[in-house]
């Protein structure tokens, strides 16, 4: 559905309201999809639990988490991001309920046509309840089920369940509904604060469809996780238990696997802003029919040293040993923070993907190849940054340019692609390219504060990439991206936020002989929110990806549709 | 046509939403009045549904509270039962609405907002339909209420409403006309 008039209307609305505050107030499906609708960040949607996201300003074509944080057993992807089963409990207390739907169900149009021409539109539901604090204790219950983006692969999901269990499972892999949503789970937890520390325990139960990292095989999981954390002064003790029961397609019965992980960390603060972490992780895993780990029992000692001088300097060093090799990951950022104009250097050297979670995906009856996710070789990235800006009470502007180079990049090399009933699976493995890629990133950012209730802000990114390794990255980023946001609030606590995001053509590289083209497109988002009683209560309606046409950003992906979400929240 | 409809409604509702003045200090609405109302009338299919559904009765309940001195917040729930013209099918068409109403002289109101519609077949002798289960979709509405007539504790008026449902492959449109009895709860 292309709605030119609507697009113009929204742009006019932005212009009329001349809106915008310090942060984006577009409300989305919580957690997962915030950066899709709220920022200019790159966001390639496959499903609600599988997507690729990274900040535009990051020169290197990898996600931030991969480059700058300590890898973990449950949280690592080379190019993308997945639904995390161990999400941290939210820190502020609130009760929130929201529901939404993809727009465009036929309703009465079915009676006009006598048949249904459109695929089903699917809802989302979230309910979060936080108890008040009673003598240091607080409790949380949260339920989330996002059926959005689930219509495209529903037939494939049914076929996966059917061939596994010819009598067909009675359950629909969700707490309610028949849409085979990407996730449907609840988490319950308690937290106790005491004078020298804090303890948190939570339990999650539900269903999840998740793709394996390399081949992209889609698996239905029955999910149970438990997590407990105890922090006493500088010592952190964490225990995680992850039970997975899934249906592998040549296995006619359920198979189970589990991972338990314990870690003990000493987090010290020394002089200035520097911190250091010393500790070890222990993982015990159940034998998994689909994945071959290099060891079922793994002890990984690690040391991480961060030095941060607030003004200009960030240094992070990680050293870890996984039994067969050392991980070495050093990053250095030098930047002059104190002025709007300045220069900086960004450097990153790493020798491994994730020493905690290296494995090989095993061949199965309809997929003959194993997929290797183990790799160690040195990758080096360097970027320089130059920026200049100015601000006063009326406006603010900033130009930024960054030449960068990446040598011997890690990437997923495809051996072959097979189609499993239309769903693409790939074989190959993580390896080093051997070549280099280099590029230039440029950004112009400007804000206009016409009144303290009206702001307009715009960002333009221009970039170019060269070098033999440039097409090895999972995504060829758009050469031009723009983002305009506007915000207005009136004297009765009503706030209108709108934004428009444009990206030129992008290419997904790892999924076929020729790159998968994601056509250039606009995205419009609008939220109208009413705040009450000193902002403690808010109710809102959000229109996301307004007037979206049927675009698939991934060959195994969902239609990125126009969604409306309504919700209410009480903070206390 | 449909983008025009959507654009106009979005713009108009947003304008109502701007009832307050842009100012430095925020004075949250105090909800100093509260009105409940009962509506009785009819739903009229428009546009491409004109020869698909017959006109049907409408029963509605609504609540309005003061937002600013010139506008109110309105929450409404309406239900209709409609017969298909050429199929042996009868449907429930229920909708919840939330929006703003701008105060005109003599108690008249002009308003608009967001509507969430639920539709399911009430009786169906014509084979399986997607509508045999609950289906829902969002849409927008605009409403005009005539000046009110005072009858003791009650206020009497006539309300006309134009509903647009964001369905595919085409939008669905309805008009409704109803007699509205309001009671000032506080």
mmCIF file of N, CA, C and O in Angstrom, chain A residues 1 3 5-6 9-10 13 17 100-101 103-113 116-118 120-121 451-454 488-494 526 530-535 541 562 564 566, chain B residues 2-3 6-7 10-11 14 17-18 20-29 31 48-49 52-53 67-68 87 91 93 100 114 119 129-131 135-138 165-172 174:
data_model
loop_
_atom_site.group_PDB
_atom_site.id
_atom_site.type_symbol
_atom_site.label_atom_id
_atom_site.label_comp_id
_atom_site.label_asym_id
_atom_site.label_seq_id
_atom_site.Cartn_x
_atom_site.Cartn_y
_atom_site.Cartn_z
ATOM 1 N N UNK A 1 0.846 -1.181 0.000
ATOM 2 C CA UNK A 1 0.000 0.000 0.000
ATOM 3 C C UNK A 1 0.889 1.240 0.000
ATOM 4 O O UNK A 1 1.695 1.450 0.891
ATOM 5 N N UNK A 3 0.904 5.231 0.098
ATOM 6 C CA UNK A 3 -0.016 6.277 0.470
ATOM 7 C C UNK A 3 0.674 7.618 0.405
ATOM 8 O O UNK A 3 1.080 8.176 1.404
ATOM 9 N N UNK A 5 -0.321 10.565 -0.241
ATOM 10 C CA UNK A 5 -0.953 11.692 0.427
ATOM 11 C C UNK A 5 -0.687 11.650 1.923
ATOM 12 O O UNK A 5 -0.412 12.662 2.560
ATOM 13 N N UNK A 6 -0.750 10.419 2.442
ATOM 14 C CA UNK A 6 -0.537 10.251 3.864
ATOM 15 C C UNK A 6 0.879 10.661 4.253
ATOM 16 O O UNK A 6 1.100 11.340 5.245
ATOM 17 N N UNK A 9 1.048 14.189 4.327
ATOM 18 C CA UNK A 9 0.355 14.679 5.518
ATOM 19 C C UNK A 9 1.262 14.644 6.737
ATOM 20 O O UNK A 9 1.327 15.587 7.517
ATOM 21 N N UNK A 10 1.982 13.528 6.874
ATOM 22 C CA UNK A 10 2.840 13.384 8.046
ATOM 23 C C UNK A 10 3.973 14.413 8.008
ATOM 24 O O UNK A 10 4.278 15.052 9.012
ATOM 25 N N UNK A 13 2.513 17.541 8.962
ATOM 26 C CA UNK A 13 2.299 17.555 10.415
ATOM 27 C C UNK A 13 3.598 17.911 11.134
ATOM 28 O O UNK A 13 3.602 18.747 12.033
ATOM 29 N N UNK A 17 3.918 21.167 13.370
ATOM 30 C CA UNK A 17 4.224 21.122 14.800
ATOM 31 C C UNK A 17 5.619 21.651 15.102
ATOM 32 O O UNK A 17 5.897 22.117 16.184
ATOM 33 N N UNK A 100 -1.519 -4.116 20.044
ATOM 34 C CA UNK A 100 -1.435 -3.522 18.716
ATOM 35 C C UNK A 100 -1.830 -4.521 17.661
ATOM 36 O O UNK A 100 -2.087 -5.688 17.949
ATOM 37 N N UNK A 101 -1.889 -4.050 16.451
ATOM 38 C CA UNK A 101 -2.239 -4.929 15.339
ATOM 39 C C UNK A 101 -1.583 -4.410 14.072
ATOM 40 O O UNK A 101 -1.406 -3.206 13.918
ATOM 41 N N UNK A 103 -2.033 -3.348 10.493
ATOM 42 C CA UNK A 103 -3.228 -2.795 9.877
ATOM 43 C C UNK A 103 -3.507 -3.492 8.545
ATOM 44 O O UNK A 103 -2.580 -3.794 7.799
ATOM 45 N N UNK A 104 -4.801 -3.755 8.279
ATOM 46 C CA UNK A 104 -5.140 -4.280 6.962
ATOM 47 C C UNK A 104 -5.816 -5.635 6.937
ATOM 48 O O UNK A 104 -5.757 -6.337 5.943
ATOM 49 N N UNK A 105 -6.495 -6.025 8.043
ATOM 50 C CA UNK A 105 -7.329 -7.231 7.982
ATOM 51 C C UNK A 105 -8.503 -6.947 7.055
ATOM 52 O O UNK A 105 -8.960 -5.811 6.971
ATOM 53 N N UNK A 106 -9.045 -7.955 6.398
ATOM 54 C CA UNK A 106 -10.136 -7.669 5.454
ATOM 55 C C UNK A 106 -11.472 -7.299 6.119
ATOM 56 O O UNK A 106 -12.222 -6.507 5.574
ATOM 57 N N UNK A 107 -11.776 -7.860 7.283
ATOM 58 C CA UNK A 107 -13.079 -7.665 7.939
ATOM 59 C C UNK A 107 -14.224 -7.786 6.937
ATOM 60 O O UNK A 107 -14.353 -8.807 6.270
ATOM 61 N N UNK A 108 -15.037 -6.711 6.773
ATOM 62 C CA UNK A 108 -16.218 -6.794 5.901
ATOM 63 C C UNK A 108 -15.856 -6.924 4.425
ATOM 64 O O UNK A 108 -16.691 -7.280 3.608
ATOM 65 N N UNK A 109 -14.587 -6.604 4.090
ATOM 66 C CA UNK A 109 -14.190 -6.714 2.684
ATOM 67 C C UNK A 109 -14.262 -8.162 2.206
ATOM 68 O O UNK A 109 -14.395 -8.427 1.021
ATOM 69 N N UNK A 110 -14.193 -9.096 3.169
ATOM 70 C CA UNK A 110 -14.316 -10.510 2.823
ATOM 71 C C UNK A 110 -15.709 -10.804 2.251
ATOM 72 O O UNK A 110 -15.854 -11.612 1.336
ATOM 73 N N UNK A 111 -16.721 -10.128 2.800
ATOM 74 C CA UNK A 111 -18.093 -10.349 2.328
ATOM 75 C C UNK A 111 -18.301 -9.722 0.954
ATOM 76 O O UNK A 111 -19.110 -10.176 0.162
ATOM 77 N N UNK A 112 -17.555 -8.670 0.666
ATOM 78 C CA UNK A 112 -17.669 -8.016 -0.629
ATOM 79 C C UNK A 112 -17.041 -8.893 -1.714
ATOM 80 O O UNK A 112 -17.606 -9.107 -2.779
ATOM 81 N N UNK A 113 -15.838 -9.410 -1.390
ATOM 82 C CA UNK A 113 -15.115 -10.192 -2.401
ATOM 83 C C UNK A 113 -15.544 -11.651 -2.424
ATOM 84 O O UNK A 113 -15.360 -12.335 -3.414
ATOM 85 N N UNK A 116 -10.754 -14.141 0.664
ATOM 86 C CA UNK A 116 -9.758 -13.278 1.279
ATOM 87 C C UNK A 116 -8.537 -13.189 0.378
ATOM 88 O O UNK A 116 -7.962 -14.199 0.007
ATOM 89 N N UNK A 117 -8.175 -11.976 0.007
ATOM 90 C CA UNK A 117 -7.033 -11.813 -0.896
ATOM 91 C C UNK A 117 -5.760 -11.483 -0.127
ATOM 92 O O UNK A 117 -4.668 -11.654 -0.629
ATOM 93 N N UNK A 118 -5.915 -11.016 1.082
ATOM 94 C CA UNK A 118 -4.757 -10.562 1.852
ATOM 95 C C UNK A 118 -4.372 -11.602 2.892
ATOM 96 O O UNK A 118 -5.225 -12.311 3.407
ATOM 97 N N UNK A 120 -3.236 -12.772 6.656
ATOM 98 C CA UNK A 120 -3.776 -12.321 7.934
ATOM 99 C C UNK A 120 -2.866 -11.280 8.585
ATOM 100 O O UNK A 120 -1.659 -11.323 8.453
ATOM 101 N N UNK A 121 -3.465 -10.334 9.262
ATOM 102 C CA UNK A 121 -2.709 -9.351 10.036
ATOM 103 C C UNK A 121 -2.731 -9.812 11.490
ATOM 104 O O UNK A 121 -3.730 -10.325 11.968
ATOM 105 N N UNK A 451 10.826 27.031 19.772
ATOM 106 C CA UNK A 451 10.163 27.427 21.002
ATOM 107 C C UNK A 451 10.486 26.280 21.930
ATOM 108 O O UNK A 451 10.811 25.193 21.459
ATOM 109 N N UNK A 452 10.388 26.449 23.226
ATOM 110 C CA UNK A 452 10.775 25.294 24.036
ATOM 111 C C UNK A 452 9.779 24.139 23.991
ATOM 112 O O UNK A 452 9.997 23.098 24.578
ATOM 113 N N UNK A 453 8.680 24.328 23.274
ATOM 114 C CA UNK A 453 7.779 23.199 23.074
ATOM 115 C C UNK A 453 7.875 22.624 21.658
ATOM 116 O O UNK A 453 7.225 21.646 21.350
ATOM 117 N N UNK A 454 8.647 23.273 20.811
ATOM 118 C CA UNK A 454 8.747 22.860 19.404
ATOM 119 C C UNK A 454 10.203 22.592 19.039
ATOM 120 O O UNK A 454 11.032 23.468 19.234
ATOM 121 N N UNK A 488 6.306 17.982 19.670
ATOM 122 C CA UNK A 488 5.541 19.111 20.170
ATOM 123 C C UNK A 488 4.837 18.682 21.441
ATOM 124 O O UNK A 488 4.383 17.552 21.543
ATOM 125 N N UNK A 489 4.763 19.558 22.440
ATOM 126 C CA UNK A 489 3.844 19.252 23.539
ATOM 127 C C UNK A 489 3.048 20.487 23.894
ATOM 128 O O UNK A 489 3.544 21.603 23.788
ATOM 129 N N UNK A 490 1.799 20.284 24.289
ATOM 130 C CA UNK A 490 0.976 21.437 24.642
ATOM 131 C C UNK A 490 0.902 21.583 26.161
ATOM 132 O O UNK A 490 1.522 20.819 26.897
ATOM 133 N N UNK A 491 0.139 22.571 26.618
ATOM 134 C CA UNK A 491 0.145 22.882 28.046
ATOM 135 C C UNK A 491 -0.712 21.918 28.858
ATOM 136 O O UNK A 491 -0.831 22.056 30.058
ATOM 137 N N UNK A 492 -1.329 20.926 28.196
ATOM 138 C CA UNK A 492 -2.150 19.965 28.932
ATOM 139 C C UNK A 492 -1.512 18.583 28.995
ATOM 140 O O UNK A 492 -2.184 17.605 29.273
ATOM 141 N N UNK A 493 -0.230 18.500 28.709
ATOM 142 C CA UNK A 493 0.468 17.218 28.821
ATOM 143 C C UNK A 493 0.325 16.336 27.598
ATOM 144 O O UNK A 493 0.609 15.148 27.657
ATOM 145 N N UNK A 494 -0.121 16.912 26.489
ATOM 146 C CA UNK A 494 -0.225 16.133 25.264
ATOM 147 C C UNK A 494 1.059 16.273 24.455
ATOM 148 O O UNK A 494 1.587 17.364 24.327
ATOM 149 N N UNK A 526 4.521 7.839 14.021
ATOM 150 C CA UNK A 526 3.831 8.919 14.736
ATOM 151 C C UNK A 526 3.332 8.392 16.074
ATOM 152 O O UNK A 526 2.768 7.303 16.140
ATOM 153 N N UNK A 530 -0.682 11.183 25.864
ATOM 154 C CA UNK A 530 -1.211 12.112 26.864
ATOM 155 C C UNK A 530 -0.613 11.748 28.214
ATOM 156 O O UNK A 530 -0.727 10.606 28.656
ATOM 157 N N UNK A 531 0.047 12.715 28.835
ATOM 158 C CA UNK A 531 0.624 12.497 30.162
ATOM 159 C C UNK A 531 -0.293 13.109 31.201
ATOM 160 O O UNK A 531 -0.886 14.163 30.978
ATOM 161 N N UNK A 532 -0.432 12.441 32.338
ATOM 162 C CA UNK A 532 -1.330 12.901 33.389
ATOM 163 C C UNK A 532 -0.628 12.829 34.737
ATOM 164 O O UNK A 532 0.312 12.069 34.911
ATOM 165 N N UNK A 533 -1.137 13.570 35.694
ATOM 166 C CA UNK A 533 -0.666 13.526 37.067
ATOM 167 C C UNK A 533 0.861 13.533 37.155
ATOM 168 O O UNK A 533 1.476 12.519 37.521
ATOM 169 N N UNK A 534 1.468 14.650 36.803
ATOM 170 C CA UNK A 534 2.930 14.805 36.862
ATOM 171 C C UNK A 534 3.684 13.729 36.104
ATOM 172 O O UNK A 534 4.689 13.199 36.585
ATOM 173 N N UNK A 535 3.167 13.391 34.951
ATOM 174 C CA UNK A 535 3.804 12.399 34.080
ATOM 175 C C UNK A 535 3.806 10.982 34.637
ATOM 176 O O UNK A 535 4.451 10.110 34.082
ATOM 177 N N UNK A 541 -1.118 6.344 21.537
ATOM 178 C CA UNK A 541 -1.419 5.600 20.321
ATOM 179 C C UNK A 541 -0.257 5.847 19.381
ATOM 180 O O UNK A 541 0.181 6.983 19.206
ATOM 181 N N UNK A 562 2.510 -1.720 8.220
ATOM 182 C CA UNK A 562 1.926 -0.616 8.996
ATOM 183 C C UNK A 562 1.289 -1.222 10.252
ATOM 184 O O UNK A 562 0.476 -2.128 10.159
ATOM 185 N N UNK A 564 -0.437 -0.386 14.282
ATOM 186 C CA UNK A 564 -0.914 0.601 15.256
ATOM 187 C C UNK A 564 -0.870 -0.051 16.633
ATOM 188 O O UNK A 564 -1.245 -1.208 16.790
ATOM 189 N N UNK A 566 -1.661 0.696 20.852
ATOM 190 C CA UNK A 566 -2.193 1.595 21.878
ATOM 191 C C UNK A 566 -1.781 1.043 23.234
ATOM 192 O O UNK A 566 -1.678 -0.172 23.407
ATOM 193 N N UNK B 2 -8.783 6.858 -0.656
ATOM 194 C CA UNK B 2 -8.641 6.454 0.734
ATOM 195 C C UNK B 2 -7.514 7.189 1.453
ATOM 196 O O UNK B 2 -7.608 7.469 2.637
ATOM 197 N N UNK B 3 -6.447 7.536 0.723
ATOM 198 C CA UNK B 3 -5.374 8.263 1.378
ATOM 199 C C UNK B 3 -5.860 9.658 1.756
ATOM 200 O O UNK B 3 -5.482 10.205 2.781
ATOM 201 N N UNK B 6 -7.871 9.259 4.981
ATOM 202 C CA UNK B 6 -6.995 9.054 6.128
ATOM 203 C C UNK B 6 -6.259 10.342 6.493
ATOM 204 O O UNK B 6 -6.170 10.721 7.655
ATOM 205 N N UNK B 7 -5.768 11.018 5.476
ATOM 206 C CA UNK B 7 -5.028 12.245 5.706
ATOM 207 C C UNK B 7 -5.869 13.295 6.409
ATOM 208 O O UNK B 7 -5.453 13.873 7.405
ATOM 209 N N UNK B 10 -6.640 12.250 10.028
ATOM 210 C CA UNK B 10 -5.477 12.373 10.907
ATOM 211 C C UNK B 10 -5.210 13.829 11.244
ATOM 212 O O UNK B 10 -4.987 14.190 12.392
ATOM 213 N N UNK B 11 -5.289 14.658 10.217
ATOM 214 C CA UNK B 11 -5.043 16.084 10.432
ATOM 215 C C UNK B 11 -6.076 16.681 11.371
ATOM 216 O O UNK B 11 -5.741 17.385 12.314
ATOM 217 N N UNK B 14 -5.675 15.492 14.934
ATOM 218 C CA UNK B 14 -4.491 16.088 15.539
ATOM 219 C C UNK B 14 -4.760 17.531 15.929
ATOM 220 O O UNK B 14 -4.286 18.009 16.943
ATOM 221 N N UNK B 17 -6.588 17.626 19.027
ATOM 222 C CA UNK B 17 -5.685 17.256 20.104
ATOM 223 C C UNK B 17 -4.890 18.451 20.599
ATOM 224 O O UNK B 17 -4.403 18.458 21.712
ATOM 225 N N UNK B 18 -4.795 19.470 19.769
ATOM 226 C CA UNK B 18 -4.006 20.632 20.157
ATOM 227 C C UNK B 18 -4.870 21.667 20.872
ATOM 228 O O UNK B 18 -4.676 22.860 20.715
ATOM 229 N N UNK B 20 -5.014 22.554 23.930
ATOM 230 C CA UNK B 20 -4.304 23.416 24.867
ATOM 231 C C UNK B 20 -3.362 24.352 24.154
ATOM 232 O O UNK B 20 -3.095 24.200 22.973
ATOM 233 N N UNK B 21 -2.883 25.337 24.861
ATOM 234 C CA UNK B 21 -1.911 26.240 24.267
ATOM 235 C C UNK B 21 -0.510 25.696 24.502
ATOM 236 O O UNK B 21 -0.255 25.027 25.492
ATOM 237 N N UNK B 22 0.385 26.032 23.586
ATOM 238 C CA UNK B 22 1.770 25.670 23.795
ATOM 239 C C UNK B 22 2.311 26.567 24.899
ATOM 240 O O UNK B 22 2.251 27.785 24.790
ATOM 241 N N UNK B 23 2.791 25.994 25.966
ATOM 242 C CA UNK B 23 3.236 26.829 27.069
ATOM 243 C C UNK B 23 4.375 26.199 27.833
ATOM 244 O O UNK B 23 4.677 25.026 27.658
ATOM 245 N N UNK B 24 5.004 26.983 28.703
ATOM 246 C CA UNK B 24 6.154 26.489 29.439
ATOM 247 C C UNK B 24 5.735 25.545 30.553
ATOM 248 O O UNK B 24 6.368 24.547 30.819
ATOM 249 N N UNK B 25 4.650 25.894 31.237
ATOM 250 C CA UNK B 25 4.242 25.061 32.359
ATOM 251 C C UNK B 25 3.096 24.158 31.927
ATOM 252 O O UNK B 25 2.248 24.548 31.135
ATOM 253 N N UNK B 26 3.115 22.959 32.456
ATOM 254 C CA UNK B 26 2.076 22.010 32.081
ATOM 255 C C UNK B 26 1.022 21.956 33.175
ATOM 256 O O UNK B 26 1.334 21.781 34.347
ATOM 257 N N UNK B 27 -0.219 22.179 32.769
ATOM 258 C CA UNK B 27 -1.326 21.995 33.706
ATOM 259 C C UNK B 27 -2.101 20.794 33.231
ATOM 260 O O UNK B 27 -2.790 20.851 32.231
ATOM 261 N N UNK B 28 -1.942 19.697 33.958
ATOM 262 C CA UNK B 28 -2.580 18.466 33.522
ATOM 263 C C UNK B 28 -4.086 18.604 33.631
ATOM 264 O O UNK B 28 -4.585 19.298 34.518
ATOM 265 N N UNK B 29 -4.847 17.960 32.742
ATOM 266 C CA UNK B 29 -6.302 18.061 32.799
ATOM 267 C C UNK B 29 -6.815 17.579 34.156
ATOM 268 O O UNK B 29 -6.282 16.633 34.724
ATOM 269 N N UNK B 31 -10.107 16.879 34.707
ATOM 270 C CA UNK B 31 -11.310 16.062 34.488
ATOM 271 C C UNK B 31 -12.452 16.535 35.388
ATOM 272 O O UNK B 31 -13.080 15.752 36.088
ATOM 273 N N UNK B 48 -17.759 1.121 -0.916
ATOM 274 C CA UNK B 48 -17.767 -0.203 -1.525
ATOM 275 C C UNK B 48 -18.577 -1.227 -0.743
ATOM 276 O O UNK B 48 -18.752 -2.359 -1.181
ATOM 277 N N UNK B 49 -19.074 -0.869 0.455
ATOM 278 C CA UNK B 49 -19.900 -1.802 1.229
ATOM 279 C C UNK B 49 -21.391 -1.519 1.036
ATOM 280 O O UNK B 49 -22.249 -2.215 1.580
ATOM 281 N N UNK B 52 -23.145 -4.425 -0.192
ATOM 282 C CA UNK B 52 -22.687 -5.682 0.412
ATOM 283 C C UNK B 52 -23.433 -5.943 1.717
ATOM 284 O O UNK B 52 -23.875 -7.047 1.996
ATOM 285 N N UNK B 53 -23.607 -4.874 2.511
ATOM 286 C CA UNK B 53 -24.276 -5.003 3.805
ATOM 287 C C UNK B 53 -25.528 -4.147 3.831
ATOM 288 O O UNK B 53 -25.609 -3.116 3.158
ATOM 289 N N UNK B 67 -11.275 18.144 29.004
ATOM 290 C CA UNK B 67 -9.828 18.121 28.766
ATOM 291 C C UNK B 67 -9.263 19.522 28.940
ATOM 292 O O UNK B 67 -8.374 19.761 29.738
ATOM 293 N N UNK B 68 -9.837 20.469 28.183
ATOM 294 C CA UNK B 68 -9.502 21.872 28.390
ATOM 295 C C UNK B 68 -10.838 22.611 28.394
ATOM 296 O O UNK B 68 -11.887 21.992 28.255
ATOM 297 N N UNK B 87 -25.485 -12.725 0.855
ATOM 298 C CA UNK B 87 -24.971 -13.959 1.472
ATOM 299 C C UNK B 87 -25.793 -14.230 2.729
ATOM 300 O O UNK B 87 -26.262 -13.301 3.375
ATOM 301 N N UNK B 91 -23.399 -10.246 10.708
ATOM 302 C CA UNK B 91 -22.169 -10.009 11.481
ATOM 303 C C UNK B 91 -22.397 -9.090 12.673
ATOM 304 O O UNK B 91 -23.297 -8.246 12.670
ATOM 305 N N UNK B 93 -20.599 -6.084 14.531
ATOM 306 C CA UNK B 93 -19.577 -5.069 14.271
ATOM 307 C C UNK B 93 -19.491 -4.205 15.528
ATOM 308 O O UNK B 93 -20.364 -3.395 15.796
ATOM 309 N N UNK B 100 -10.909 13.053 20.823
ATOM 310 C CA UNK B 100 -11.164 14.376 21.370
ATOM 311 C C UNK B 100 -12.411 14.961 20.721
ATOM 312 O O UNK B 100 -12.719 14.638 19.577
ATOM 313 N N UNK B 114 -9.336 7.709 17.283
ATOM 314 C CA UNK B 114 -8.927 6.371 16.853
ATOM 315 C C UNK B 114 -10.019 5.365 17.229
ATOM 316 O O UNK B 114 -10.635 5.482 18.290
ATOM 317 N N UNK B 119 -14.913 -7.603 14.432
ATOM 318 C CA UNK B 119 -15.999 -8.120 13.602
ATOM 319 C C UNK B 119 -15.977 -9.634 13.668
ATOM 320 O O UNK B 119 -14.908 -10.252 13.631
ATOM 321 N N UNK B 129 -15.650 -18.768 6.686
ATOM 322 C CA UNK B 129 -15.162 -17.404 6.465
ATOM 323 C C UNK B 129 -14.083 -17.105 7.501
ATOM 324 O O UNK B 129 -14.073 -17.685 8.578
ATOM 325 N N UNK B 130 -13.200 -16.189 7.180
ATOM 326 C CA UNK B 130 -12.228 -15.712 8.160
ATOM 327 C C UNK B 130 -12.980 -15.063 9.328
ATOM 328 O O UNK B 130 -12.553 -15.100 10.472
ATOM 329 N N UNK B 131 -14.144 -14.490 9.009
ATOM 330 C CA UNK B 131 -14.935 -13.778 10.021
ATOM 331 C C UNK B 131 -15.617 -14.711 11.020
ATOM 332 O O UNK B 131 -16.264 -14.247 11.947
ATOM 333 N N UNK B 135 -12.038 -10.985 14.265
ATOM 334 C CA UNK B 135 -11.005 -10.273 13.521
ATOM 335 C C UNK B 135 -11.071 -8.816 13.962
ATOM 336 O O UNK B 135 -12.143 -8.299 14.265
ATOM 337 N N UNK B 136 -9.923 -8.165 13.999
ATOM 338 C CA UNK B 136 -9.931 -6.778 14.463
ATOM 339 C C UNK B 136 -9.086 -5.909 13.549
ATOM 340 O O UNK B 136 -8.182 -6.399 12.889
ATOM 341 N N UNK B 137 -9.402 -4.639 13.537
ATOM 342 C CA UNK B 137 -8.573 -3.700 12.780
ATOM 343 C C UNK B 137 -8.761 -2.280 13.313
ATOM 344 O O UNK B 137 -9.813 -1.948 13.855
ATOM 345 N N UNK B 138 -7.717 -1.503 13.151
ATOM 346 C CA UNK B 138 -7.792 -0.114 13.584
ATOM 347 C C UNK B 138 -8.410 0.762 12.504
ATOM 348 O O UNK B 138 -8.454 0.394 11.332
ATOM 349 N N UNK B 165 -12.406 2.253 8.428
ATOM 350 C CA UNK B 165 -11.618 1.126 8.937
ATOM 351 C C UNK B 165 -10.474 0.859 7.960
ATOM 352 O O UNK B 165 -10.702 0.782 6.756
ATOM 353 N N UNK B 166 -9.276 0.700 8.496
ATOM 354 C CA UNK B 166 -8.101 0.516 7.619
ATOM 355 C C UNK B 166 -7.997 -0.928 7.133
ATOM 356 O O UNK B 166 -7.023 -1.625 7.391
ATOM 357 N N UNK B 167 -9.013 -1.396 6.446
ATOM 358 C CA UNK B 167 -9.001 -2.782 5.968
ATOM 359 C C UNK B 167 -8.317 -2.870 4.610
ATOM 360 O O UNK B 167 -8.098 -1.868 3.940
ATOM 361 N N UNK B 168 -7.986 -4.082 4.209
ATOM 362 C CA UNK B 168 -7.441 -4.351 2.876
ATOM 363 C C UNK B 168 -8.374 -5.341 2.181
ATOM 364 O O UNK B 168 -9.018 -6.126 2.866
ATOM 365 N N UNK B 169 -8.475 -5.356 0.875
ATOM 366 C CA UNK B 169 -7.732 -4.552 -0.092
ATOM 367 C C UNK B 169 -8.238 -3.116 -0.208
ATOM 368 O O UNK B 169 -7.564 -2.302 -0.824
ATOM 369 N N UNK B 170 -9.421 -2.804 0.325
ATOM 370 C CA UNK B 170 -9.923 -1.422 0.301
ATOM 371 C C UNK B 170 -10.300 -1.031 1.726
ATOM 372 O O UNK B 170 -10.626 -1.890 2.533
ATOM 373 N N UNK B 171 -10.309 0.239 2.014
ATOM 374 C CA UNK B 171 -10.810 0.688 3.304
ATOM 375 C C UNK B 171 -12.316 0.438 3.373
ATOM 376 O O UNK B 171 -12.994 0.393 2.344
ATOM 377 N N UNK B 172 -12.850 0.266 4.604
ATOM 378 C CA UNK B 172 -14.296 0.108 4.797
ATOM 379 C C UNK B 172 -14.811 1.367 5.466
ATOM 380 O O UNK B 172 -14.189 1.865 6.399
ATOM 381 N N UNK B 174 -18.260 3.532 7.119
ATOM 382 C CA UNK B 174 -19.619 3.509 7.648
ATOM 383 C C UNK B 174 -20.011 4.907 8.082
ATOM 384 O O UNK B 174 -19.165 5.685 8.519
#
